[in-house]
Amino acid sequence: MPRLFPALLALALLRPAAPTERATPNDNRASAGTLRSGVLTVNLEARAIEWRPDGDDAPGIAVRVFAEAGKPASVPGPLLRVPEGTEIRALVHNALDAAIVVHGLSTRGVPLGPADTMRVGPGETREARFVAGAPGTYRYWAATSSPTIGGRSGADSQLGGAFVVDPRGTAPAADRVLVITLWQQDADAAGITGRSDVLRFAINGRSWPNTERLAYTEGDTVRFRLVNLSAAVHPMHLHGFYFDVESRGDGTRDSTYDAAGSPHLAVTERLPPGRTFTMRWVPERAGNWLFHCHDNFHVLRNRPLDGTPLPPEQAVHTHDHTRDMMGGLVMGIAVRPRPVVAVAASAEASPRRRLRLVARTDSGGTDAEPAYGYVLEEGARTVPNGGPLLPGPTILLKRGEPVSITVVNRLREPTAVHWHGIELESYYDGVADFSGTPGHIAAAIAPSDSFEARFTPPRAGTFMYHPHADEVRQQQAGLSGALLVVDDPAAYDAAHDVMVLITVPRRDADRDRVLLNGSLAPSARELRVGERYRVRVINIHPYRPSMIARVLRDTAAVTWRAVAKDGRDLPPDQATVRPAVQQIGNGESYDFELVPNEPGDLRVLVTTGTGVPLASMPIHVR
Ligand SMILES: [Cu+2]
């Protein structure tokens, strides 16, 4: 140790002094600058600050941010929000010791010109003057080195903010602007970051469980504007409710959908780096709900920023699962009941169907790579009958029929099951130690214990179920499956259903591939020319948010007709015939209608977002 000391001292002397100013989280509720006579004047300053994403009492990190000159700094940087037609005069002063290139301070909704980028040397001040442009959700950002948002990782990663243009003549909507950022020191070659890494995903400058808690009342109309200033793709998932994706943007243009057109309903929307979307939803049921990224590695509790280790995962299991085991891109939403005149409890409309879903150990696992699986029991029937327990048994429910599913935990660790995409009561939603209402919260299911989930699926479609406690470990061990809701289970024809259920292999040695229907080598399907098949593509993989599923004849995609997304039928104008190519984020499902028009061999091919094959399933057409 003494021998190392001079070297450490030299390193310490070489490091720039830690910034003394501490940034506050930015809730993005008010625009920066002064709006007068149709002109927004704002003085932005790039400076080095300390950011504490885990709260004021937790360790911080040194990052660069934009702040308003003379005002406290925040993460993310100041919100610029103006009515359409406003002229923006933004002075940008660079108080950093390196030059920055600023992007996004130019007119929105038109092709980008050279004015969109502005180099500001250290100590310099430059002015951007422009008319705001088309209404929508945008962002501005800067970097000392990277030419792209996705290339930023460390100190530059928080250098930016949201930019919103409201329609002319309207007051700003009562919406919330949610800016996602990511600070990371290192990522491995695959860009996959694990629990042990020191990194931070944040929404409006804070990581779960320190993100803002949102509160609404049943029946409110809620609007979120999502802005991804991070270097990663985030499939954002809302529990319990569909939301309407009102617009999608690339930061330069925002494709606000025709208000008269059909809604784009989803429970999960993929958000690549630099992109934006706007969502509207109505919380119709009281209780606690989550809105979170469905890439499980983006909702892990990460190591404290001072580098101290986390307790081992199993030890953490004894605490509040959602608070203590999740982190990063999670928002908690409390929905208060709307006061109503009490009505007498009505008798159940129809008898409740009773199922048991048993989580248990499968054969072939190790302590490091456990093998778990589900067994579905109904009366004397058990599915599957033997091992291996992969994939989870498909749960087939009848639309409108009340169901009781008793989850029995035969594991040696707590678990909980989330019925992903189902509109149900909060208490049964399966987020351990979080779902429910104050005083009536559903705990994690302890080993040897059970939990009865009750719901009545209101619509037919393709859904999924998976644990919402220690998701990375339990899903990789084999706990997940498809949940199909149909109008008439007796008439359900599995021979005309082509399931493409994408999950993660149990062993890390197989991590360069994915499982299709629980297998690295899925068995072939036999289809008949001219008959109509429903292809259900489901992604419950814990990471890989950009996979693409295709149905190919040789190397060319056949065509299919889109019929549903996230379990919800598409309106006629969106149910179009298109090439059989679909990108799919974690927690998304897509249904297609496929009618093979000639005999021969097809295959389902699942690749990474850049085309690297991950899995293939043969289809023989006779
Ligand atoms: Cu994510």
Short mmCIF file of C-alpha atoms and ligand atoms in Angstrom, two decimals, residues 201 232-236 293-295 297-299 329, ligand 1:
data_model
loop_
_atom_site.label_atom_id
_atom_site.label_comp_id
_atom_site.label_asym_id
_atom_site.label_seq_id
_atom_site.Cartn_x
_atom_site.Cartn_y
_atom_site.Cartn_z
CA PHE A 201 -30.75 5.34 -15.50
CA ALA A 232 -30.24 2.90 -24.91
CA VAL A 233 -33.60 1.67 -26.23
CA HIS A 234 -36.42 1.64 -23.67
CA PRO A 235 -39.67 -0.29 -24.20
CA MET A 236 -41.84 1.72 -21.80
CA CYS A 293 -38.87 0.27 -18.90
CA HIS A 294 -39.36 -3.40 -19.77
CA ASP A 295 -35.67 -4.02 -20.39
CA PHE A 297 -31.46 -4.50 -16.96
CA HIS A 298 -32.74 -0.92 -16.96
CA VAL A 299 -34.88 -1.43 -13.87
CA LEU A 329 -36.44 3.67 -15.11
CU CU B 1 -34.81 0.69 -20.80
#
